[in-house]
XYZ file of C-alpha atoms in Angstrom:
682
model
C 6.969 -13.694 13.746
C 8.982 -16.336 11.915
C 6.492 -17.392 9.229
C 7.612 -17.381 5.604
C 4.200 -16.019 4.599
C 3.944 -12.516 3.098
C 4.076 -9.496 5.385
C 1.829 -6.484 4.871
C 3.048 -3.084 6.131
C 1.064 0.151 6.380
C 2.846 3.445 6.971
C 1.384 6.834 7.875
C 3.958 9.614 7.794
C 2.929 12.474 10.043
C 4.522 15.789 10.884
C 6.111 14.457 14.088
C 6.066 10.656 13.977
C 5.900 7.969 11.314
C 3.337 5.324 12.322
C 3.779 1.735 11.181
C 1.463 -1.285 11.348
C 2.731 -4.765 10.438
C 0.431 -7.702 9.653
C 1.641 -11.297 9.375
C -0.808 -12.867 6.901
C -0.100 -16.385 8.225
C -0.765 -15.844 11.917
C -2.954 -12.740 11.782
C -0.672 -11.023 14.298
C -0.624 -7.243 14.060
C 2.197 -5.151 15.495
C 2.554 -1.391 15.801
C 5.459 0.980 16.203
C 6.364 4.624 15.826
C 9.556 6.278 14.716
C 10.398 10.000 14.383
C 9.551 11.513 10.999
C 12.301 12.960 8.821
C 10.774 16.040 7.147
C 13.776 16.652 4.885
C 13.185 13.258 3.225
C 10.166 11.280 4.514
C 11.425 8.068 2.886
C 14.335 8.001 5.341
C 12.015 7.739 8.343
C 9.874 5.193 6.476
C 12.794 2.877 5.713
C 14.282 3.344 9.170
C 10.978 2.282 10.689
C 10.706 -0.775 8.426
C 14.227 -1.868 9.349
C 13.482 -1.425 13.057
C 10.239 -3.371 12.678
C 12.059 -6.178 10.882
C 14.533 -6.521 13.746
C 11.936 -6.151 16.494
C 9.271 -8.491 15.128
C 11.458 -11.076 13.419
C 10.707 -10.947 9.705
C 13.040 -10.426 6.771
C 12.573 -7.571 4.324
C 12.180 -9.940 1.377
C 8.984 -11.247 3.004
C 7.212 -7.891 2.612
C 4.568 -8.325 -0.087
C 2.556 -5.087 0.308
C 3.640 -1.653 1.447
C 0.642 0.705 1.802
C 1.841 4.244 2.299
C 0.005 7.372 3.447
C 1.976 10.513 2.757
C 1.754 14.269 3.286
C 4.308 15.035 0.562
C 1.679 16.607 -1.731
C -0.098 18.519 1.042
C 3.131 19.924 2.473
C 4.331 21.038 -0.960
C 1.125 23.080 -1.377
C 1.082 24.476 2.159
C 4.728 25.514 1.955
C 4.406 26.607 -1.706
C 7.434 24.492 -2.631
C 6.181 23.990 -6.170
C 7.855 24.208 -9.591
C 7.169 26.936 -12.141
C 3.934 26.141 -13.951
C 1.724 27.510 -16.707
C -1.940 27.343 -17.709
C -3.200 26.766 -21.247
C -6.888 27.572 -21.606
C -9.506 28.753 -24.086
C -8.711 32.201 -25.457
C -10.551 34.826 -23.423
C -10.447 32.812 -20.203
C -6.841 33.489 -19.199
C -7.960 35.357 -16.053
C -9.967 32.544 -14.446
C -7.275 31.745 -11.852
C -6.940 35.404 -10.890
C -10.708 36.042 -10.664
C -11.499 32.865 -8.740
C -14.705 32.843 -6.692
C -15.895 35.881 -4.798
C -16.817 33.959 -1.681
C -15.764 35.360 1.695
C -14.521 32.810 4.185
C -14.399 35.458 6.918
C -17.664 37.379 6.673
C -16.574 39.866 9.369
C -13.295 40.881 7.724
C -13.229 44.500 6.540
C -11.236 43.539 3.469
C -11.089 40.191 1.700
C -7.770 38.350 1.536
C -7.998 36.132 -1.543
C -5.568 33.265 -1.923
C -2.726 34.100 -4.312
C -3.031 32.069 -7.548
C -0.504 29.273 -7.954
C 0.224 30.406 -11.514
C 1.077 34.004 -12.336
C -1.061 35.802 -14.920
C 1.874 36.160 -17.337
C 2.019 32.363 -17.557
C -1.676 31.899 -18.393
C -2.038 31.493 -22.167
C -5.112 31.306 -24.392
C -5.677 29.100 -27.438
C -8.400 29.983 -29.990
C -10.870 27.074 -29.653
C -14.318 26.549 -28.202
C -16.516 23.670 -27.123
C -20.179 24.131 -26.331
C -21.684 22.880 -23.082
C -23.299 20.103 -25.120
C -19.909 18.912 -26.418
C -20.403 20.405 -29.877
C -17.352 22.043 -31.485
C -18.077 25.759 -31.805
C -14.561 26.899 -32.848
C -12.072 24.305 -34.146
C -8.583 24.289 -32.612
C -5.588 25.061 -34.829
C -2.679 22.714 -34.012
C -0.215 25.387 -35.187
C -1.403 27.746 -32.454
C -0.644 25.114 -29.817
C 2.774 24.425 -31.336
C 3.546 28.161 -31.326
C 2.499 28.315 -27.672
C 4.840 25.427 -26.848
C 7.738 27.654 -27.915
C 6.663 30.339 -25.440
C 6.403 27.766 -22.665
C 9.888 26.494 -23.486
C 11.274 30.028 -23.326
C 9.600 30.541 -19.924
C 11.324 27.351 -18.694
C 8.162 26.011 -17.089
C 8.229 22.550 -15.527
C 4.465 21.910 -15.531
C 1.522 22.795 -17.767
C -2.178 22.565 -16.890
C -4.501 22.380 -19.916
C -8.042 23.426 -19.046
C -10.338 24.261 -21.970
C -13.897 25.482 -21.574
C -16.430 22.601 -21.406
C -13.734 19.957 -21.875
C -15.783 17.736 -19.542
C -18.418 17.532 -22.305
C -15.928 16.836 -25.107
C -12.220 16.341 -24.334
C -11.065 16.138 -27.978
C -9.347 19.541 -28.064
C -7.639 19.040 -24.713
C -6.319 15.642 -25.689
C -4.919 16.897 -28.986
C -3.303 19.886 -27.255
C -1.805 17.518 -24.682
C -0.313 15.346 -27.449
C 1.336 18.357 -29.072
C 2.692 19.807 -25.824
C 4.107 16.469 -24.650
C 5.820 15.967 -28.004
C 7.336 19.460 -28.153
C 8.104 19.822 -24.427
C 9.768 16.573 -23.338
C 10.298 16.406 -19.584
C 7.517 18.909 -18.837
C 4.563 17.551 -16.834
C 1.294 18.082 -18.739
C -2.046 17.575 -16.976
C -5.450 17.713 -18.715
C -8.572 18.777 -16.863
C -10.567 16.106 -18.752
C -8.336 13.460 -17.156
C -8.065 14.939 -13.658
C -11.478 16.519 -13.009
C -13.910 16.139 -15.948
C -16.637 18.236 -14.334
C -18.364 21.607 -14.700
C -17.296 24.814 -12.865
C -14.248 26.023 -14.730
C -12.481 27.715 -11.790
C -12.606 24.653 -9.557
C -11.651 22.404 -12.478
C -8.749 24.657 -13.395
C -7.574 24.933 -9.780
C -7.572 21.136 -9.454
C -5.723 20.646 -12.736
C -3.131 23.292 -11.838
C -2.545 21.666 -8.456
C -2.089 18.320 -10.150
C 0.321 19.675 -12.767
C 2.470 21.461 -10.195
C 2.577 18.416 -7.940
C 3.637 15.956 -10.644
C 7.383 16.827 -10.489
C 7.286 16.915 -6.680
C 5.535 13.580 -6.189
C 7.291 11.797 -9.056
C 10.661 12.785 -7.607
C 9.596 11.328 -4.266
C 8.056 8.151 -5.701
C 11.097 7.537 -7.925
C 13.422 7.977 -4.943
C 11.215 5.764 -2.774
C 10.930 3.066 -5.441
C 14.717 3.038 -5.869
C 15.359 2.629 -2.157
C 12.679 -0.021 -1.776
C 14.027 -1.982 -4.741
C 17.352 -2.221 -2.936
C 16.029 -3.074 0.524
C 12.505 -4.480 0.086
C 12.725 -6.017 -3.396
C 9.526 -8.114 -3.415
C 7.078 -5.488 -2.209
C 4.184 -3.978 -4.139
C 3.884 -0.303 -3.189
C 0.577 1.569 -3.026
C -0.050 5.171 -1.999
C -3.188 6.182 -0.104
C -5.550 8.598 -1.877
C -7.903 11.213 -0.470
C -10.864 8.877 -1.092
C -9.512 6.295 1.376
C -8.395 3.832 -1.313
C -4.911 3.193 -2.660
C -3.259 3.472 -6.061
C -0.007 2.299 -7.562
C 3.045 4.524 -7.824
C 2.529 5.159 -11.549
C -0.993 6.534 -11.123
C 0.049 8.491 -8.024
C 2.782 10.113 -10.075
C 0.337 11.059 -12.867
C -2.485 12.231 -10.604
C -0.868 13.467 -7.363
C -3.794 15.801 -6.583
C -5.590 12.644 -5.423
C -3.044 12.362 -2.566
C -3.812 15.672 -0.861
C -5.617 14.001 2.079
C -3.569 10.817 1.896
C -2.650 10.361 5.560
C -5.851 11.461 7.340
C -8.061 9.356 5.072
C -6.588 6.225 6.657
C -8.125 7.204 9.978
C -11.539 7.655 8.396
C -11.241 4.246 6.730
C -10.392 2.748 10.132
C -13.414 4.459 11.688
C -15.725 2.905 9.090
C -14.328 -0.569 9.814
C -14.594 -0.070 13.575
C -18.150 1.219 13.262
C -19.176 -2.249 12.092
C -17.001 -4.114 14.603
C -18.265 -2.101 17.560
C -21.888 -1.887 16.366
C -21.666 1.911 16.608
C -23.212 3.270 13.392
C -22.644 6.925 14.360
C -19.080 7.902 15.169
C -17.122 11.136 15.162
C -13.560 10.070 14.415
C -10.896 12.450 15.707
C -7.202 12.019 14.972
C -4.918 14.194 17.080
C -1.264 13.841 16.248
C 1.701 16.111 16.674
C 0.656 18.907 14.312
C -3.038 18.640 13.465
C -6.501 17.535 14.558
C -8.568 15.799 11.882
C -12.334 15.236 12.175
C -14.346 12.829 10.025
C -17.874 11.504 10.488
C -19.344 8.016 10.173
C -23.152 8.212 9.905
C -25.282 5.093 9.607
C -22.082 3.105 9.089
C -20.874 5.162 6.086
C -18.065 7.710 5.916
C -19.079 11.136 4.608
C -17.698 11.824 1.129
C -17.614 15.099 -0.793
C -17.060 15.878 -4.453
C -14.896 18.877 -3.675
C -12.565 19.857 -0.863
C -9.881 22.451 -0.404
C -6.256 22.680 0.633
C -5.048 25.996 2.021
C -8.028 27.786 0.480
C -7.535 26.236 -2.964
C -10.492 24.211 -4.306
C -9.822 20.584 -5.217
C -12.711 19.138 -7.228
C -12.041 15.451 -6.639
C -13.968 12.906 -4.561
C -12.511 12.735 -1.081
C -13.414 11.792 2.444
C -15.057 14.772 4.104
C -12.668 15.997 6.747
C -12.088 19.091 8.839
C -8.518 19.808 9.882
C -7.248 22.408 12.323
C -3.723 23.144 13.486
C -4.040 21.681 16.971
C -1.798 18.781 17.939
C 0.607 17.766 20.647
C 3.290 19.982 19.137
C 1.053 23.059 18.720
C 2.677 26.113 20.259
C 1.009 28.195 22.978
C 1.334 31.977 22.718
C -0.259 35.181 23.946
C -1.648 37.634 21.405
C -1.541 41.436 21.586
C -4.875 41.448 23.403
C -3.519 39.277 26.214
C -5.427 36.157 25.116
C -3.910 32.701 25.321
C -3.801 31.123 21.842
C -2.828 27.652 20.639
C -1.295 26.953 17.206
C -1.621 26.729 14.327
C 2.196 26.782 14.358
C 3.750 23.549 15.542
C 7.120 22.539 16.928
C 6.916 19.549 14.556
C 9.416 16.702 14.731
C 12.474 18.957 14.716
C 12.973 20.362 17.313
C 9.648 19.188 18.751
C 8.137 20.166 22.128
C 10.518 21.535 24.746
C 10.227 18.356 26.830
C 11.713 16.306 23.967
C 15.105 17.789 24.804
C 15.905 18.682 21.187
C 16.434 22.423 21.637
C 12.738 23.270 21.531
C 12.107 26.334 23.720
C 8.414 27.167 23.257
C 5.530 25.794 25.290
C 3.418 23.199 23.469
C 0.332 21.138 24.261
C 2.526 18.102 25.005
C 4.568 20.162 27.473
C 1.340 21.243 29.189
C 0.124 17.649 29.520
C 3.449 16.655 31.029
C 3.289 19.503 33.569
C -0.231 18.407 34.550
C 0.837 14.800 35.130
C -1.291 13.412 32.301
C 1.846 12.202 30.574
C 4.660 10.395 32.340
C 8.151 11.452 31.352
C 9.652 8.034 32.085
C 7.190 5.849 30.133
C 6.740 7.994 27.004
C 7.249 5.997 23.773
C 7.579 2.852 25.861
C 10.365 4.390 27.914
C 12.618 4.852 24.876
C 12.141 8.594 24.766
C 12.171 10.299 28.136
C 10.461 13.651 28.620
C 12.145 16.514 30.458
C 9.665 18.111 32.879
C 12.104 20.847 33.850
C 12.465 21.874 30.207
C 8.669 22.000 29.871
C 8.405 24.177 32.995
C 11.069 26.525 31.662
C 9.232 26.785 28.330
C 6.062 27.727 30.224
C 7.701 30.676 31.979
C 7.370 33.129 29.106
C 3.647 32.468 28.558
C 3.008 32.251 32.319
C 4.685 35.632 32.839
C 2.500 37.316 30.238
C -0.613 35.821 31.859
C 0.570 36.382 35.460
C -0.031 32.706 36.266
C 1.995 29.813 37.618
C 3.419 27.324 35.094
C 0.850 24.699 36.204
C -2.092 27.119 35.927
C -0.792 28.160 32.516
C -0.606 24.524 31.457
C -4.213 24.015 32.606
C -5.209 27.031 30.512
C -3.409 25.596 27.491
C -5.402 22.370 27.813
C -8.699 24.234 28.300
C -8.157 26.406 25.215
C -7.040 23.402 23.184
C -10.088 21.372 24.212
C -12.380 24.245 23.279
C -10.818 24.446 19.810
C -11.186 20.704 19.318
C -14.833 20.783 20.402
C -15.562 23.660 18.016
C -14.125 21.716 15.071
C -16.362 18.744 15.927
C -19.467 20.937 16.344
C -18.965 22.492 12.932
C -18.440 19.086 11.314
C -21.798 17.903 12.680
C -23.928 21.062 12.711
C -23.296 21.756 9.017
C -24.843 18.328 8.316
C -27.829 18.919 10.609
C -26.545 16.419 13.176
C -26.385 16.523 16.988
C -23.191 15.522 18.861
C -25.293 13.769 21.501
C -26.337 11.194 18.882
C -22.710 10.170 18.301
C -19.907 8.399 20.115
C -16.429 9.920 19.931
C -13.725 7.688 18.426
C -10.404 9.060 19.663
C -7.045 8.138 18.197
C -3.675 9.585 17.344
C -0.789 9.833 19.770
C -2.071 12.998 21.463
C -5.828 12.397 21.416
C -6.342 10.221 24.500
C -5.514 12.870 27.081
C -8.094 15.286 25.627
C -10.976 13.152 24.372
C -13.157 12.794 27.485
C -13.051 16.490 28.361
C -13.848 17.387 24.736
C -16.787 14.952 24.809
C -18.084 16.616 28.001
C -18.033 19.999 26.306
C -20.087 18.536 23.439
C -22.592 16.680 25.598
C -21.386 13.299 24.344
C -21.523 10.377 26.788
C -19.324 7.764 25.155
C -15.709 7.824 24.012
C -14.040 4.864 22.301
C -10.280 4.371 22.412
C -9.515 1.656 19.838
C -6.692 -0.836 20.051
C -3.626 0.617 18.318
C -5.079 4.066 18.972
C -1.837 5.946 18.422
C -1.275 4.350 14.996
C -4.905 3.879 13.925
C -4.548 5.753 10.628
C -1.851 3.241 9.647
C -4.133 0.425 10.886
C -6.910 1.735 8.637
C -4.504 1.887 5.700
C -3.630 -1.756 6.381
C -7.101 -2.791 5.158
C -7.327 -0.427 2.177
C -8.341 -1.460 -1.337
C -7.372 -0.162 -4.772
C -9.865 2.568 -5.649
C -10.568 4.533 -8.839
C -13.059 7.418 -9.004
C -14.736 8.094 -12.332
C -17.466 10.554 -13.267
C -19.528 11.739 -16.213
C -21.159 15.160 -16.271
C -24.743 15.326 -17.557
C -26.874 18.366 -16.736
C -30.638 18.491 -17.043
C -33.848 17.140 -15.546
C -33.098 13.807 -13.882
C -36.240 12.096 -15.154
C -35.557 13.128 -18.756
C -31.864 12.228 -18.896
C -32.073 8.696 -17.505
C -31.507 7.037 -20.948
C -28.410 9.158 -21.610
C -27.124 8.408 -18.095
C -27.595 4.688 -18.703
C -25.217 4.903 -21.676
C -22.715 6.897 -19.638
C -22.951 4.267 -16.907
C -21.934 1.600 -19.417
C -18.962 3.719 -20.529
C -17.856 4.330 -16.938
C -18.129 0.630 -16.103
C -16.021 -0.284 -19.139
C -13.319 2.223 -18.149
C -13.401 0.997 -14.546
C -12.932 -2.604 -15.640
C -9.983 -1.545 -17.786
C -8.288 0.275 -14.898
C -8.797 -2.598 -12.473
C -7.485 -5.071 -15.055
C -4.345 -2.909 -15.366
C -3.955 -3.219 -11.606
C -4.114 -6.985 -11.905
C -7.385 -7.284 -9.985
C -9.334 -10.461 -10.718
C -12.998 -9.964 -11.737
C -14.309 -11.648 -8.586
C -12.445 -9.047 -6.497
C -13.972 -6.042 -8.283
C -16.811 -4.002 -6.791
C -18.654 -0.908 -8.048
C -20.251 1.826 -5.936
C -22.493 4.303 -7.760
C -23.705 7.782 -6.847
C -25.458 10.656 -8.584
C -25.132 14.411 -7.996
C -28.558 16.036 -7.786
C -29.932 19.531 -7.152
C -33.206 21.419 -7.320
C -33.683 23.257 -10.593
C -32.095 26.679 -10.233
C -29.707 25.742 -7.404
C -26.010 26.497 -7.765
C -24.883 23.514 -5.673
C -25.621 19.815 -5.646
C -25.639 16.883 -3.220
C -24.074 13.494 -3.720
C -26.703 10.740 -3.413
C -25.393 7.142 -3.101
C -27.162 4.516 -5.203
C -27.593 0.921 -4.068
C -27.429 -0.094 -7.756
C -27.165 1.853 -10.981
C -30.901 1.561 -11.605
C -31.950 4.328 -14.012
C -35.422 2.972 -14.675
C -38.365 5.223 -13.670
C -38.531 3.329 -10.366
C -34.805 3.775 -9.727
C -34.934 7.481 -10.618
C -37.877 7.964 -8.236
C -36.012 6.214 -5.408
C -32.888 8.350 -5.946
C -35.036 11.499 -6.067
C -36.705 10.592 -2.755
C -33.264 10.012 -1.224
C -32.189 13.451 -2.455
C -35.220 15.137 -0.834
C -34.439 13.399 2.480
C -30.747 14.324 2.339
C -31.547 17.948 1.476
C -33.932 18.174 4.419
C -31.323 16.733 6.784
C -28.640 19.153 5.592
C -30.732 22.317 5.258
C -33.850 21.601 7.363
C -36.230 21.791 4.369
C -37.013 20.060 1.074
C -38.988 21.054 -2.030
C -40.736 17.942 -3.413
C -42.705 20.060 -5.895
C -39.558 21.508 -7.511
C -38.025 19.527 -10.422
C -34.763 17.746 -9.639
C -31.768 18.137 -11.927
C -28.896 15.727 -12.381
C -25.368 17.114 -12.581
C -23.123 14.056 -12.729
C -23.025 10.280 -12.481
C -20.230 8.844 -10.339
C -18.599 5.437 -10.086
C -16.122 4.269 -7.477
C -14.366 1.159 -8.776
C -12.853 -0.966 -6.018
C -10.247 -3.691 -6.394
C -10.345 -5.794 -3.243
C -6.915 -6.690 -1.877
C -6.620 -9.880 0.156
C -7.758 -9.385 3.754
C -6.037 -11.762 6.180
C -8.018 -12.462 9.336
C -6.454 -10.614 12.294
C -5.647 -12.639 15.394
C -7.716 -11.983 18.534
C -6.403 -9.230 20.778
C -4.201 -10.258 23.662
C -5.638 -11.188 27.017
C -5.734 -8.648 29.806
C -2.945 -8.695 32.357
C -3.857 -8.201 35.990
C -1.825 -5.734 37.974
C -2.081 -3.098 40.641
C -2.146 0.503 39.431
C 0.494 3.037 40.371
C -0.436 6.495 41.666
C 0.765 9.996 40.804
C -0.584 13.553 41.099
C -2.613 14.543 38.026
C -4.328 17.878 37.463
C -8.088 17.325 37.341
C -11.298 19.184 38.143
C -10.070 20.635 41.422
C -6.348 20.879 40.846
C -3.805 18.121 41.444
C -5.301 14.877 42.756
C -3.625 11.543 43.526
C -4.713 9.517 40.514
C -4.423 5.822 39.680
C -2.320 5.011 36.631
C -3.196 1.747 34.875
C -1.336 -0.140 32.138
C -3.785 -0.575 29.284
C -3.489 -4.370 29.431
C -4.654 -4.296 33.059
C -8.012 -2.682 32.219
C -10.323 -5.700 32.078
C -14.074 -6.086 31.587
C -14.729 -4.540 34.997
C -15.153 -0.777 34.838
C -12.330 1.437 36.097
C -13.589 4.722 37.594
C -12.059 8.114 37.004
C -9.981 9.998 37.710
C -7.456 7.660 36.136
C -4.709 7.551 33.549
C -4.375 4.546 31.252
C -0.926 4.221 29.732
C 0.303 2.240 26.768
C 3.468 2.225 24.703
C 2.720 5.123 22.373
C -0.104 7.070 23.991
C -2.013 7.710 27.211
C -5.675 8.245 28.109
C -6.900 10.656 30.766
C -10.220 9.704 32.392
C -11.757 12.576 34.431
C -13.869 12.091 37.532
C -17.413 11.077 36.649
C -16.294 8.709 33.888
C -15.720 4.952 33.873
C -13.795 2.880 31.356
C -13.931 -0.795 30.413
C -12.458 -3.111 27.811
C -14.296 -4.437 24.744
C -13.830 -7.774 22.984
C -12.313 -5.928 19.990
C -9.487 -4.650 22.177
C -10.977 -1.147 22.386
C -11.527 0.702 25.634
C -14.946 2.310 26.062
C -15.350 5.275 28.402
C -18.813 6.377 29.516
C -19.923 9.447 31.423
C -22.281 9.305 34.385
C -25.563 11.178 33.962
C -24.724 13.620 36.765
C -21.675 15.033 34.954
């Protein structure tokens, strides 16, 4: 790679490894690499990886034009509760919203509920006399002196963040914006977030939770982005840096610093974006995309070529009312720790060995049995070829780590390892079932798209448990989330709340659509996006009159004529029937919100064709399969050509491996993917 043309780099920082994809815009060549993550400061691992890539692939750092970065910095701060002291300013009388929350029970069989502890203590929730009506009319004017007086209390409390969330601010943000002006003036250096900026939607608890999360994350993420920008300015001076958002698009560092709540699913969303792109390339409109890394297993769904989106998600039980890719995550990865509970049952995760010390076989002082250790003991991973031979795995250390669990189960280390894999596969299959069943979908109608460094050795057995007959292992499988990030675009989500009968509010929605489009054009112009590279995607949230929830209905165009309203209503009935097995065409349909996703297309260089297959004879080693250890052929990935390879087999590549059980065959695809299919008798 010696071209002087710009280089594009995508980085996905995971709990164990940092994945990097490098694209040369001149030649279309794409390279991948992995480097260990550095949890104490993720930017260290990022820059180390970029330097290594520069040396390995022959480009200079001043050639890097774009750096697209997926990060877990926001998610980890929430999960670990490493957040600054924050306060809430709300309408007087509503200071207890965070403490009351919602009375939903996530575990319906629990004798007592275990509500999530609020992120802001009650003593730091303050009320301001003011009131907006649901129609945006001022019911009680706000007194600026009351807000100024409150600023003194916040200063005395030494808070670092303030979330302002007034009742019905989505209908009229005037009071919130004035309060924000006063607080920013009187509390310099304190992060102030307004609900009307972050989540201008109904449902005050969810809106407040989202705004509080954003406010508390501002100091955390801004510290990281400032540090990252400083290091990049020294070493990669020409690059434009974008961070990946939960909606699969990217934003600049300034917006990411102001609205860090949009980064809570930053890393995993890259995998979903990759799945959408591959769905078109492979002509597979229905895919279940599963990303299994070192610490987690992420499931997203592509249906009819589109990735499922939701208006609200959650992180560690805390609602986040922002548009995001619909994803289910469980703590099951290569580093997940095996243990035996008090009832004598083998359990896996959610605790992980992470990057430091990592699985026992990494030889970094890890002593507990993990999923990676189990795969090594079963021969599905090769200790000498792991990470391209640069990181050997210690089988003896894995066997020693298995002794404690094996003793409690009265099994051999190998039988224990087989049990670890069986339990893990069952957990993975359950996560996929739930992701499909809750949408009224059948796993047998989908192909499984497996990626992530740990996914290949589990995917076929998981597919068998689900009744699925096809598994796709894409090129660059171990770094596919970074590959998906490589093709990301700038994305802004905007919304306008409007509640009432859909057919009656179409004129008002048309005016709101014009306002949203104007704001979207302004934001994209700030990003430097040329008009010909702008695209708008519209959706509307609809519900039956009397329902407490709504469904997001995509719109081909923002057509709010009677014909357009009728078409959107019909689409809502069909979606409701798919999700809940019934519809109510005779019941009036209400609109809740109009949504606009504004996209700024970044240049998309054409990737070079994948490399040609390399012929070669497979090696053989014992691998634990259906009937115990069996001599199994081990193929380099490049040697798997158009002719089908039968299982049992192991296909190895630099950063991952694929286990193909008996009864399966695997072949190459023109895209560079490998496609495994199951015989009808298995």
